[in-house]
Amino acid sequence: MSKAGIVHVGLGAFFRAFGAIYVEEAEDLSGGDWGIIGVSLQSPRMRDQLAPQDFVYTAQELGPDGETLRQVEILRDVLVARENPAAVLDAMADPAIRIVTLTVTEKGYCHDPATGRLNMAHPDIQADLANELPVSAPGFLVRALQKRKDAGLPPFTVLTCDNLPENGKLVQGIALDFARALDTDLAAWIEQEGRFPSTMVDRIVPATKPEDIAALAEKTGQQDAAPVLHEPFRQWVIEDDFVPAYGDNARPDFEKVGVELVKDVTPFEHMKLRMLNGTHSSLAYLGYLAGHETIADTVADPVFADFVKHLWRHEIMPSFEAPEGVDLKAYADALFQRFSNPAIRHRTWQIAMDGSQKLPQRILGTVRDNMEQDRDCLGLCTAIAAWMIYVGGTDLNGQPIDVRDPLATELKALSDSGTTPGDKVAALLSEDRIFDPSLPADLKLHVESAYLLLTMDGVRPVLEHMT
Ligand code: CS2
């Protein structure tokens, strides 16, 4: 069994169904010690589920016409940061570790989504600046880099795999903000020696549900406490900029397994965040309010199928440059097929989570570009209005919504502070951690009229009218 070369922070279903499989395939083909030590920042659940099965788990690929099973054996250990932060720092400072990958979700970087800067007032950041044993992802990255610097080792490459724009640059900025507050020499060393390649990651991986675990056990006759379910599609584009001190050993042989190593990831990120995640979030809020449980159910509704195609064609595709050689129309068609995959039960409620962290890069950038160029953005403004109704906590039938968002309390209070739709929209738009104050003033008019229409007529008639 190979030794570990990667520490992965945030061991959720996505990385186990995506990065872990790529790394295992690359290691199988080209060797190298690329075992992965997983880190859960808070909950011991993943460690407790995986340890009794030697960290091996099943990846169940669900296509529209059938499935395949794979045993993933690349995990070497799982550490729980809350229980033993020192063990996590030791693992990250081990000379054999050359890459730290992260999937800690948007909110895990403790930054301000509107500006991309570290939120110095965040309680976890305050704690991590005061204590040597961290709790936050930025705290672990910088404290572990500090240990390596003190030991005379090169840094590890920081490879973020979260859906954030220019994610490498963003995390570098966050790490430098943190390091500067700690020790300016360390910050200078990270700036000079550190590498933070940007990445575009793409595979739809819904959360594993208890019924999925039961169905798999029934099928195989074996109990796996932590399988992952994923679609067949995958795409990983990485900026080829790893810590040079490791030479040919700086990364797994990613090219061999179809990872695209490029100079500039930005056009791919734009395409993916706007085309896939932008419509995913739009379908999540509007679909949820229309009573649809999953994305596949939502796009099986013809009104939504027309709506999502309208968004791609008229509002999203005109807003950015396609990466070289990519046919956006074909990309949109393929996305529609992926969203329609009935074997993937991806809940609208799951995608609706953490909207405050997702809206800027998924929807607001497109809306800004369109308004500035006098292009249509009514569909996306309707999605923003649906998000506003959603975070108000009551659906269109008067039923409570279980809103999960780091700003849930603040957003509900803002919504409650207004009595008319106009006041509610204005109050929510004043939340400048989400809505950059420089967004065009017309946004308010569009969102307010969409909000009114949604509450008066209901979701489906509004969408039907639009397309
Ligand atoms: C989804 C993403 O949960 C969400 O917000 O939009 O996780 C999406 O499934 C992935 O980015 C697909 O690559």
Short mmCIF file of C-alpha atoms and ligand atoms in Angstrom, two decimals:
data_model
loop_
_atom_site.label_atom_id
_atom_site.label_comp_id
_atom_site.label_asym_id
_atom_site.label_seq_id
_atom_site.Cartn_x
_atom_site.Cartn_y
_atom_site.Cartn_z
CA MET A 1 0.00 0.00 0.00
CA SER A 2 1.36 3.41 -0.97
CA LYS A 3 2.23 6.03 1.60
CA ALA A 4 0.32 9.29 1.93
CA GLY A 5 1.29 12.30 -0.18
CA ILE A 6 -1.92 14.32 0.20
CA VAL A 7 -3.88 15.64 3.16
CA HIS A 8 -7.47 16.41 2.24
CA VAL A 9 -9.47 18.81 4.43
CA GLY A 10 -13.27 18.50 4.42
CA LEU A 11 -13.92 14.84 3.75
CA GLY A 12 -17.46 15.05 2.40
CA ALA A 13 -19.09 12.99 -0.32
CA PHE A 14 -17.90 15.26 -3.13
CA PHE A 15 -14.17 14.77 -2.74
CA ARG A 16 -14.55 11.05 -2.08
CA ALA A 17 -16.51 10.70 -5.34
CA PHE A 18 -14.23 13.00 -7.32
CA GLY A 19 -10.66 13.95 -6.37
CA ALA A 20 -10.00 10.72 -4.46
CA ILE A 21 -10.93 8.63 -7.51
CA TYR A 22 -8.76 10.67 -9.89
CA VAL A 23 -5.81 10.40 -7.49
CA GLU A 24 -6.28 6.66 -7.10
CA GLU A 25 -6.47 6.14 -10.86
CA ALA A 26 -3.34 8.26 -11.43
CA GLU A 27 -1.45 6.34 -8.76
CA ASP A 28 -2.59 3.00 -10.17
CA LEU A 29 -1.26 3.97 -13.60
CA SER A 30 1.93 5.83 -12.78
CA GLY A 31 2.80 5.03 -9.18
CA GLY A 32 4.06 7.58 -6.67
CA ASP A 33 3.05 7.73 -3.03
CA TRP A 34 -0.26 9.52 -3.29
CA GLY A 35 -2.31 8.01 -0.50
CA ILE A 36 -4.72 10.49 1.09
CA ILE A 37 -5.15 11.36 4.76
CA GLY A 38 -8.65 12.77 5.17
CA VAL A 39 -9.47 15.44 7.73
CA SER A 40 -12.94 16.20 9.04
CA LEU A 41 -12.89 19.62 10.64
CA GLN A 42 -15.74 19.01 13.06
CA SER A 43 -17.70 15.81 13.10
CA PRO A 44 -16.16 12.41 13.90
CA ARG A 45 -18.88 10.70 11.85
CA MET A 46 -16.83 10.04 8.71
CA ARG A 47 -13.90 8.64 10.70
CA ASP A 48 -16.22 6.47 12.77
CA GLN A 49 -17.89 5.11 9.65
CA LEU A 50 -14.72 4.54 7.65
CA ALA A 51 -12.23 3.30 10.27
CA PRO A 52 -13.98 -0.08 10.84
CA GLN A 53 -13.85 -0.70 7.07
CA ASP A 54 -10.14 0.23 6.77
CA PHE A 55 -11.09 3.53 5.09
CA VAL A 56 -12.30 1.67 1.98
CA TYR A 57 -15.68 2.72 0.58
CA THR A 58 -17.87 2.14 -2.46
CA ALA A 59 -18.37 4.71 -5.21
CA GLN A 60 -21.64 4.00 -6.98
CA GLU A 61 -21.81 5.55 -10.43
CA LEU A 62 -25.41 6.14 -11.47
CA GLY A 63 -26.08 6.63 -15.15
CA PRO A 64 -29.51 7.04 -16.69
CA ASP A 65 -29.32 3.44 -17.94
CA GLY A 66 -27.34 1.58 -15.34
CA GLU A 67 -24.73 1.69 -12.67
CA THR A 68 -21.22 0.55 -11.81
CA LEU A 69 -19.58 0.01 -8.44
CA ARG A 70 -15.99 0.72 -7.48
CA GLN A 71 -14.08 0.19 -4.25
CA VAL A 72 -11.98 3.24 -3.46
CA GLU A 73 -8.87 2.35 -1.47
CA ILE A 74 -6.80 5.52 -1.56
CA LEU A 75 -7.66 6.81 1.93
CA ARG A 76 -5.01 5.98 4.52
CA ASP A 77 -6.54 7.55 7.61
CA VAL A 78 -9.17 10.03 8.74
CA LEU A 79 -8.36 12.63 11.40
CA VAL A 80 -10.90 14.72 13.28
CA ALA A 81 -9.60 18.24 13.77
CA ARG A 82 -11.94 19.12 16.65
CA GLU A 83 -10.66 16.14 18.64
CA ASN A 84 -6.97 16.45 17.85
CA PRO A 85 -5.89 19.56 15.97
CA ALA A 86 -2.20 18.88 16.72
CA ALA A 87 -2.40 15.57 14.82
CA VAL A 88 -3.79 17.41 11.80
CA LEU A 89 -0.98 19.99 11.90
CA ASP A 90 1.58 17.18 12.24
CA ALA A 91 0.12 15.38 9.24
CA MET A 92 0.18 18.56 7.14
CA ALA A 93 3.75 19.32 8.20
CA ASP A 94 5.01 15.81 7.35
CA PRO A 95 7.72 16.06 4.66
CA ALA A 96 6.01 13.30 2.63
CA ILE A 97 2.91 15.49 2.18
CA ARG A 98 3.19 17.58 -0.96
CA ILE A 99 -0.39 18.67 -1.51
CA VAL A 100 -3.22 19.78 0.76
CA THR A 101 -6.54 19.59 -1.06
CA LEU A 102 -9.66 21.23 0.33
CA THR A 103 -13.42 20.93 -0.01
CA VAL A 104 -14.69 22.86 2.96
CA THR A 105 -17.60 24.51 1.08
CA GLU A 106 -17.83 28.22 0.41
CA LYS A 107 -18.36 29.20 4.04
CA GLY A 108 -15.36 27.16 5.24
CA TYR A 109 -12.91 29.81 4.04
CA CYS A 110 -14.32 32.35 6.55
CA HIS A 111 -14.26 35.07 3.94
CA ASP A 112 -16.59 37.78 2.87
CA PRO A 113 -18.31 36.48 -0.29
CA ALA A 114 -18.83 39.96 -1.76
CA THR A 115 -15.14 40.98 -1.52
CA GLY A 116 -13.27 37.66 -1.30
CA ARG A 117 -11.22 38.88 1.68
CA LEU A 118 -10.74 37.01 4.94
CA ASN A 119 -13.36 38.03 7.50
CA MET A 120 -11.14 39.08 10.39
CA ALA A 121 -14.17 39.40 12.67
CA HIS A 122 -15.15 35.74 12.11
CA PRO A 123 -15.07 34.03 15.53
CA ASP A 124 -13.04 31.08 14.20
CA ILE A 125 -10.45 33.43 12.70
CA GLN A 126 -10.23 35.41 15.91
CA ALA A 127 -9.72 32.17 17.82
CA ASP A 128 -7.11 30.93 15.34
CA LEU A 129 -5.09 34.13 15.51
CA ALA A 130 -5.05 33.85 19.30
CA ASN A 131 -4.34 30.11 19.66
CA GLU A 132 -1.75 27.83 18.15
CA LEU A 133 -4.22 24.99 17.69
CA PRO A 134 -6.65 26.03 14.96
CA VAL A 135 -10.29 25.33 14.26
CA SER A 136 -10.72 26.89 10.79
CA ALA A 137 -9.42 25.83 7.40
CA PRO A 138 -7.39 29.04 6.90
CA GLY A 139 -5.98 28.55 10.42
CA PHE A 140 -4.86 24.99 9.65
CA LEU A 141 -3.31 25.96 6.33
CA VAL A 142 -1.27 28.82 7.70
CA ARG A 143 -0.24 27.19 10.98
CA ALA A 144 0.88 24.07 9.11
CA LEU A 145 2.81 26.17 6.58
CA GLN A 146 4.42 27.91 9.55
CA LYS A 147 5.53 24.54 10.94
CA ARG A 148 7.06 23.62 7.57
CA LYS A 149 8.86 26.93 7.31
CA ASP A 150 10.24 26.50 10.84
CA ALA A 151 11.41 22.97 9.94
CA GLY A 152 13.14 24.21 6.79
CA LEU A 153 10.75 22.28 4.50
CA PRO A 154 9.18 23.51 1.27
CA PRO A 155 5.49 24.35 1.54
CA PHE A 156 2.78 22.01 0.27
CA THR A 157 0.72 23.03 -2.74
CA VAL A 158 -2.74 24.21 -1.64
CA LEU A 159 -5.28 22.77 -4.07
CA THR A 160 -8.75 24.07 -3.32
CA CYS A 161 -11.62 22.18 -4.94
CA ASP A 162 -14.51 24.42 -3.92
CA ASN A 163 -16.85 26.19 -6.33
CA LEU A 164 -15.45 29.65 -5.91
CA PRO A 165 -14.27 32.02 -8.62
CA GLU A 166 -10.50 32.00 -9.14
CA ASN A 167 -10.47 29.74 -6.13
CA GLY A 168 -6.67 29.39 -5.91
CA LYS A 169 -6.11 33.12 -5.93
CA LEU A 170 -8.93 33.57 -3.44
CA VAL A 171 -7.47 31.05 -0.98
CA GLN A 172 -3.99 32.50 -1.42
CA GLY A 173 -5.39 35.95 -0.53
CA ILE A 174 -7.17 34.50 2.50
CA ALA A 175 -4.04 32.64 3.67
CA LEU A 176 -1.96 35.79 3.22
CA ASP A 177 -4.49 37.94 5.11
CA PHE A 178 -4.27 35.44 7.97
CA ALA A 179 -0.48 35.09 7.84
CA ARG A 180 0.05 38.86 7.78
CA ALA A 181 -1.92 39.16 10.99
CA LEU A 182 0.30 36.48 12.52
CA ASP A 183 3.83 37.06 11.29
CA THR A 184 4.93 39.15 8.31
CA ASP A 185 7.99 36.95 7.57
CA LEU A 186 5.72 33.94 7.30
CA ALA A 187 3.42 35.88 4.97
CA ALA A 188 6.37 36.83 2.75
CA TRP A 189 7.53 33.19 2.65
CA ILE A 190 4.06 31.95 1.71
CA GLU A 191 3.78 34.61 -0.95
CA GLN A 192 7.11 33.67 -2.47
CA GLU A 193 7.27 29.89 -2.03
CA GLY A 194 3.62 28.88 -1.77
CA ARG A 195 1.54 27.67 -4.69
CA PHE A 196 -2.26 27.90 -4.85
CA PRO A 197 -3.37 26.66 -8.28
CA SER A 198 -6.94 27.47 -9.24
CA THR A 199 -9.19 24.58 -10.20
CA MET A 200 -12.51 23.93 -11.81
CA VAL A 201 -14.20 20.84 -10.37
CA ASP A 202 -17.35 19.24 -11.71
CA ARG A 203 -19.29 16.14 -10.77
CA ILE A 204 -22.80 15.97 -9.36
CA VAL A 205 -22.67 14.11 -6.05
CA PRO A 206 -25.83 14.26 -3.96
CA ALA A 207 -25.57 13.61 -0.23
CA THR A 208 -25.77 9.89 0.58
CA LYS A 209 -29.07 9.08 2.30
CA PRO A 210 -29.80 6.19 4.69
CA GLU A 211 -31.99 4.57 2.02
CA ASP A 212 -29.03 4.63 -0.42
CA ILE A 213 -26.89 2.76 2.11
CA ALA A 214 -29.64 0.21 2.66
CA ALA A 215 -30.22 -0.29 -1.08
CA LEU A 216 -26.52 -0.83 -1.73
CA ALA A 217 -26.24 -3.37 1.10
CA GLU A 218 -29.22 -5.20 -0.32
CA LYS A 219 -27.59 -5.29 -3.75
CA THR A 220 -24.09 -6.38 -2.70
CA GLY A 221 -24.79 -8.30 0.48
CA GLN A 222 -22.08 -6.20 2.14
CA GLN A 223 -22.52 -3.37 4.59
CA ASP A 224 -20.77 -0.12 3.64
CA ALA A 225 -21.44 2.67 6.14
CA ALA A 226 -20.16 5.47 3.89
CA PRO A 227 -20.68 4.88 0.17
CA VAL A 228 -20.84 7.78 -2.29
CA LEU A 229 -23.22 8.12 -5.23
CA HIS A 230 -22.28 10.11 -8.30
CA GLU A 231 -23.12 10.77 -11.93
CA PRO A 232 -20.85 9.38 -14.70
CA PHE A 233 -19.68 12.84 -15.82
CA ARG A 234 -16.56 14.40 -14.34
CA GLN A 235 -14.28 17.27 -15.26
CA TRP A 236 -11.25 18.61 -13.41
CA VAL A 237 -9.29 21.55 -14.80
CA ILE A 238 -6.23 22.57 -12.81
CA GLU A 239 -3.80 25.42 -13.24
CA ASP A 240 -0.45 23.67 -13.61
CA ASP A 241 1.37 25.50 -10.84
CA PHE A 242 2.61 23.18 -8.10
CA VAL A 243 5.45 23.73 -5.60
CA PRO A 244 8.55 23.47 -7.82
CA ALA A 245 10.83 22.08 -5.09
CA TYR A 246 9.23 18.64 -5.55
CA GLY A 247 10.06 18.44 -9.26
CA ASP A 248 8.30 15.51 -10.96
CA ASN A 249 6.91 14.43 -7.61
CA ALA A 250 4.88 17.56 -7.08
CA ARG A 251 1.59 15.97 -8.11
CA PRO A 252 -0.04 12.73 -9.23
CA ASP A 253 0.18 11.97 -12.92
CA PHE A 254 -3.10 13.75 -13.53
CA GLU A 255 -2.81 14.02 -17.34
CA LYS A 256 -3.02 10.24 -17.60
CA VAL A 257 -6.51 10.21 -16.13
CA GLY A 258 -8.05 13.05 -18.09
CA VAL A 259 -7.43 15.99 -15.79
CA GLU A 260 -6.92 19.11 -17.91
CA LEU A 261 -3.79 20.96 -16.80
CA VAL A 262 -3.95 24.48 -18.15
CA LYS A 263 -2.35 27.88 -17.74
CA ASP A 264 -5.55 29.73 -16.95
CA VAL A 265 -8.59 28.13 -15.38
CA THR A 266 -10.69 31.30 -15.31
CA PRO A 267 -12.71 30.73 -18.52
CA PHE A 268 -13.57 27.18 -17.35
CA GLU A 269 -14.57 28.44 -13.91
CA HIS A 270 -16.78 31.11 -15.37
CA MET A 271 -18.47 28.64 -17.61
CA LYS A 272 -19.06 26.09 -14.88
CA LEU A 273 -20.08 28.46 -12.09
CA ARG A 274 -22.47 30.41 -14.29
CA MET A 275 -23.87 27.63 -16.49
CA LEU A 276 -24.08 24.75 -14.03
CA ASN A 277 -24.09 26.22 -10.54
CA GLY A 278 -26.01 29.37 -11.54
CA THR A 279 -28.90 27.34 -12.93
CA HIS A 280 -28.59 24.71 -10.18
CA SER A 281 -29.25 27.39 -7.55
CA SER A 282 -32.00 29.01 -9.65
CA LEU A 283 -33.73 25.65 -10.07
CA ALA A 284 -33.20 24.88 -6.38
CA TYR A 285 -35.08 27.96 -5.05
CA LEU A 286 -37.75 28.10 -7.73
CA GLY A 287 -38.10 24.31 -7.85
CA TYR A 288 -38.41 24.06 -4.07
CA LEU A 289 -41.09 26.77 -4.02
CA ALA A 290 -42.95 24.95 -6.79
CA GLY A 291 -42.96 21.77 -4.68
CA HIS A 292 -40.26 19.81 -6.56
CA GLU A 293 -38.06 17.56 -4.47
CA THR A 294 -35.08 17.02 -6.76
CA ILE A 295 -33.39 18.69 -9.71
CA ALA A 296 -34.39 15.78 -11.97
CA ASP A 297 -38.04 16.23 -10.91
CA THR A 298 -37.75 19.97 -11.50
CA VAL A 299 -36.44 19.75 -15.06
CA ALA A 300 -38.92 16.99 -15.87
CA ASP A 301 -41.54 19.72 -15.44
CA PRO A 302 -41.77 21.27 -18.95
CA VAL A 303 -42.17 24.79 -17.59
CA PHE A 304 -38.83 24.46 -15.80
CA ALA A 305 -37.18 22.73 -18.77
CA ASP A 306 -38.05 25.75 -20.94
CA PHE A 307 -36.98 28.11 -18.19
CA VAL A 308 -33.52 26.61 -17.68
CA LYS A 309 -32.90 26.56 -21.43
CA HIS A 310 -34.01 30.20 -21.59
CA LEU A 311 -31.54 31.07 -18.81
CA TRP A 312 -28.66 29.41 -20.63
CA ARG A 313 -29.44 30.78 -24.05
CA HIS A 314 -30.56 34.33 -23.31
CA GLU A 315 -29.05 35.29 -19.99
CA ILE A 316 -25.97 33.20 -19.16
CA MET A 317 -24.24 32.22 -22.40
CA PRO A 318 -24.02 35.84 -23.66
CA SER A 319 -22.35 36.90 -20.41
CA PHE A 320 -18.89 35.31 -20.74
CA GLU A 321 -16.25 34.11 -23.18
CA ALA A 322 -16.28 30.36 -23.76
CA PRO A 323 -13.00 28.55 -23.08
CA GLU A 324 -11.14 27.92 -26.30
CA GLY A 325 -12.55 25.04 -28.29
CA VAL A 326 -15.69 24.65 -26.14
CA ASP A 327 -19.08 24.71 -27.85
CA LEU A 328 -21.39 26.29 -25.27
CA LYS A 329 -24.54 25.08 -26.94
CA ALA A 330 -23.32 21.48 -26.68
CA TYR A 331 -22.23 22.15 -23.08
CA ALA A 332 -25.76 23.38 -22.25
CA ASP A 333 -27.35 20.35 -23.94
CA ALA A 334 -25.11 18.03 -21.94
CA LEU A 335 -25.97 19.89 -18.73
CA PHE A 336 -29.65 19.41 -19.42
CA GLN A 337 -29.07 15.67 -19.79
CA ARG A 338 -27.08 15.61 -16.55
CA PHE A 339 -29.78 17.51 -14.63
CA SER A 340 -32.38 15.12 -16.05
CA ASN A 341 -30.58 11.95 -14.89
CA PRO A 342 -33.37 10.27 -12.90
CA ALA A 343 -30.93 8.06 -11.00
CA ILE A 344 -29.42 11.09 -9.27
CA ARG A 345 -31.80 12.25 -6.54
CA HIS A 346 -30.22 15.62 -5.81
CA ARG A 347 -32.57 17.50 -3.54
CA THR A 348 -33.47 21.13 -4.28
CA TRP A 349 -33.27 21.67 -0.51
CA GLN A 350 -29.64 20.48 -0.46
CA ILE A 351 -28.56 22.85 -3.23
CA ALA A 352 -30.54 25.68 -1.63
CA MET A 353 -28.23 25.53 1.40
CA ASP A 354 -25.76 28.36 2.02
CA GLY A 355 -27.22 30.61 -0.66
CA SER A 356 -25.60 33.66 0.92
CA GLN A 357 -22.22 32.14 0.07
CA LYS A 358 -23.18 31.01 -3.41
CA LEU A 359 -25.23 33.81 -4.98
CA PRO A 360 -22.41 36.25 -5.81
CA GLN A 361 -20.32 33.93 -7.99
CA ARG A 362 -23.21 31.89 -9.38
CA ILE A 363 -25.76 34.58 -10.25
CA LEU A 364 -24.87 38.15 -9.28
CA GLY A 365 -21.83 38.43 -11.57
CA THR A 366 -23.95 37.41 -14.56
CA VAL A 367 -26.70 39.83 -13.59
CA ARG A 368 -24.22 42.68 -13.23
CA ASP A 369 -22.67 41.97 -16.63
CA ASN A 370 -26.07 41.75 -18.29
CA MET A 371 -27.38 44.96 -16.76
CA GLU A 372 -24.25 46.82 -17.73
CA GLN A 373 -24.63 45.62 -21.31
CA ASP A 374 -28.41 46.11 -21.44
CA ARG A 375 -29.06 42.39 -21.79
CA ASP A 376 -31.99 40.45 -20.38
CA CYS A 377 -31.68 39.18 -16.80
CA LEU A 378 -35.29 38.78 -15.76
CA GLY A 379 -34.94 35.02 -15.23
CA LEU A 380 -31.96 35.37 -12.91
CA CYS A 381 -33.66 38.24 -11.04
CA THR A 382 -36.63 35.91 -10.56
CA ALA A 383 -34.21 33.35 -9.08
CA ILE A 384 -32.87 36.02 -6.69
CA ALA A 385 -36.45 36.86 -5.69
CA ALA A 386 -37.12 33.16 -5.08
CA TRP A 387 -34.04 33.01 -2.85
CA MET A 388 -35.42 36.03 -0.93
CA ILE A 389 -38.75 34.31 -0.40
CA TYR A 390 -36.89 31.14 0.61
CA VAL A 391 -34.69 32.82 3.24
CA GLY A 392 -37.81 34.57 4.59
CA GLY A 393 -38.52 31.08 5.96
CA THR A 394 -42.10 30.53 4.70
CA ASP A 395 -43.02 28.96 1.38
CA LEU A 396 -45.80 30.15 -0.94
CA ASN A 397 -48.29 27.87 0.81
CA GLY A 398 -47.49 29.30 4.22
CA GLN A 399 -45.38 26.30 5.26
CA PRO A 400 -42.12 26.79 7.18
CA ILE A 401 -38.82 26.22 5.32
CA ASP A 402 -35.82 24.67 7.07
CA VAL A 403 -33.28 27.28 5.91
CA ARG A 404 -29.62 26.27 6.30
CA ASP A 405 -27.26 29.18 5.86
CA PRO A 406 -24.55 30.77 8.00
CA LEU A 407 -26.53 34.04 7.72
CA ALA A 408 -29.97 32.41 8.18
CA THR A 409 -30.86 34.42 11.31
CA GLU A 410 -29.74 37.74 9.85
CA LEU A 411 -31.52 37.08 6.55
CA LYS A 412 -34.78 36.18 8.28
CA ALA A 413 -34.56 39.33 10.40
CA LEU A 414 -33.97 41.46 7.29
CA SER A 415 -36.91 39.86 5.54
CA ASP A 416 -39.11 40.35 8.63
CA SER A 417 -38.07 43.99 8.92
CA GLY A 418 -40.14 44.87 5.84
CA THR A 419 -43.88 44.61 5.58
CA THR A 420 -44.25 45.07 1.82
CA PRO A 421 -42.35 43.06 -0.82
CA GLY A 422 -40.55 46.29 -1.77
CA ASP A 423 -39.30 46.80 1.79
CA LYS A 424 -38.27 43.16 2.15
CA VAL A 425 -36.32 43.22 -1.11
CA ALA A 426 -34.65 46.52 -0.18
CA ALA A 427 -33.69 45.19 3.27
CA LEU A 428 -32.16 42.00 1.86
CA LEU A 429 -30.32 43.90 -0.89
CA SER A 430 -28.72 46.04 1.81
CA GLU A 431 -26.81 42.97 3.10
CA ASP A 432 -23.47 43.98 1.64
CA ARG A 433 -21.73 40.72 2.52
CA ILE A 434 -23.77 39.29 -0.38
CA PHE A 435 -24.78 42.23 -2.56
CA ASP A 436 -21.87 44.43 -3.52
CA PRO A 437 -23.16 48.01 -3.14
CA SER A 438 -21.81 48.77 -6.61
CA LEU A 439 -24.38 46.44 -8.24
CA PRO A 440 -26.61 48.43 -10.63
CA ALA A 441 -29.51 50.20 -8.90
CA ASP A 442 -31.99 48.67 -11.36
CA LEU A 443 -31.50 45.33 -9.67
CA LYS A 444 -33.96 46.40 -6.99
CA LEU A 445 -36.72 47.17 -9.50
CA HIS A 446 -36.34 43.83 -11.28
CA VAL A 447 -36.13 41.73 -8.12
CA GLU A 448 -39.02 43.56 -6.50
CA SER A 449 -41.35 43.01 -9.45
CA ALA A 450 -40.30 39.33 -9.66
CA TYR A 451 -40.94 38.94 -5.92
CA LEU A 452 -44.38 40.44 -6.27
CA LEU A 453 -45.27 38.25 -9.24
CA LEU A 454 -44.03 35.07 -7.55
CA THR A 455 -46.09 35.73 -4.44
CA MET A 456 -49.20 36.75 -6.38
CA ASP A 457 -49.21 34.25 -9.24
CA GLY A 458 -47.03 31.37 -8.06
CA VAL A 459 -43.81 30.04 -9.60
CA ARG A 460 -45.00 28.09 -12.63
CA PRO A 461 -47.20 30.82 -14.17
CA VAL A 462 -44.38 33.34 -13.78
CA LEU A 463 -41.85 31.09 -15.50
CA GLU A 464 -44.31 30.07 -18.17
CA HIS A 465 -44.94 33.70 -18.98
CA MET A 466 -41.25 34.42 -19.29
CA THR A 467 -40.26 31.85 -21.91
C1 CS2 B 1 -24.42 22.23 -6.29
C2 CS2 B 1 -23.01 21.71 -6.52
O1 CS2 B 1 -24.83 21.85 -4.01
C3 CS2 B 1 -24.64 22.70 -4.87
O2 CS2 B 1 -24.66 23.90 -4.61
O3 CS2 B 1 -24.69 23.25 -7.20
O4 CS2 B 1 -22.57 20.92 -5.51
C4 CS2 B 1 -22.90 20.95 -7.86
O5 CS2 B 1 -23.61 19.74 -7.82
C5 CS2 B 1 -21.47 20.68 -8.24
O6 CS2 B 1 -20.76 21.88 -8.24
C6 CS2 B 1 -21.36 19.98 -9.58
O7 CS2 B 1 -20.05 19.96 -10.00
#
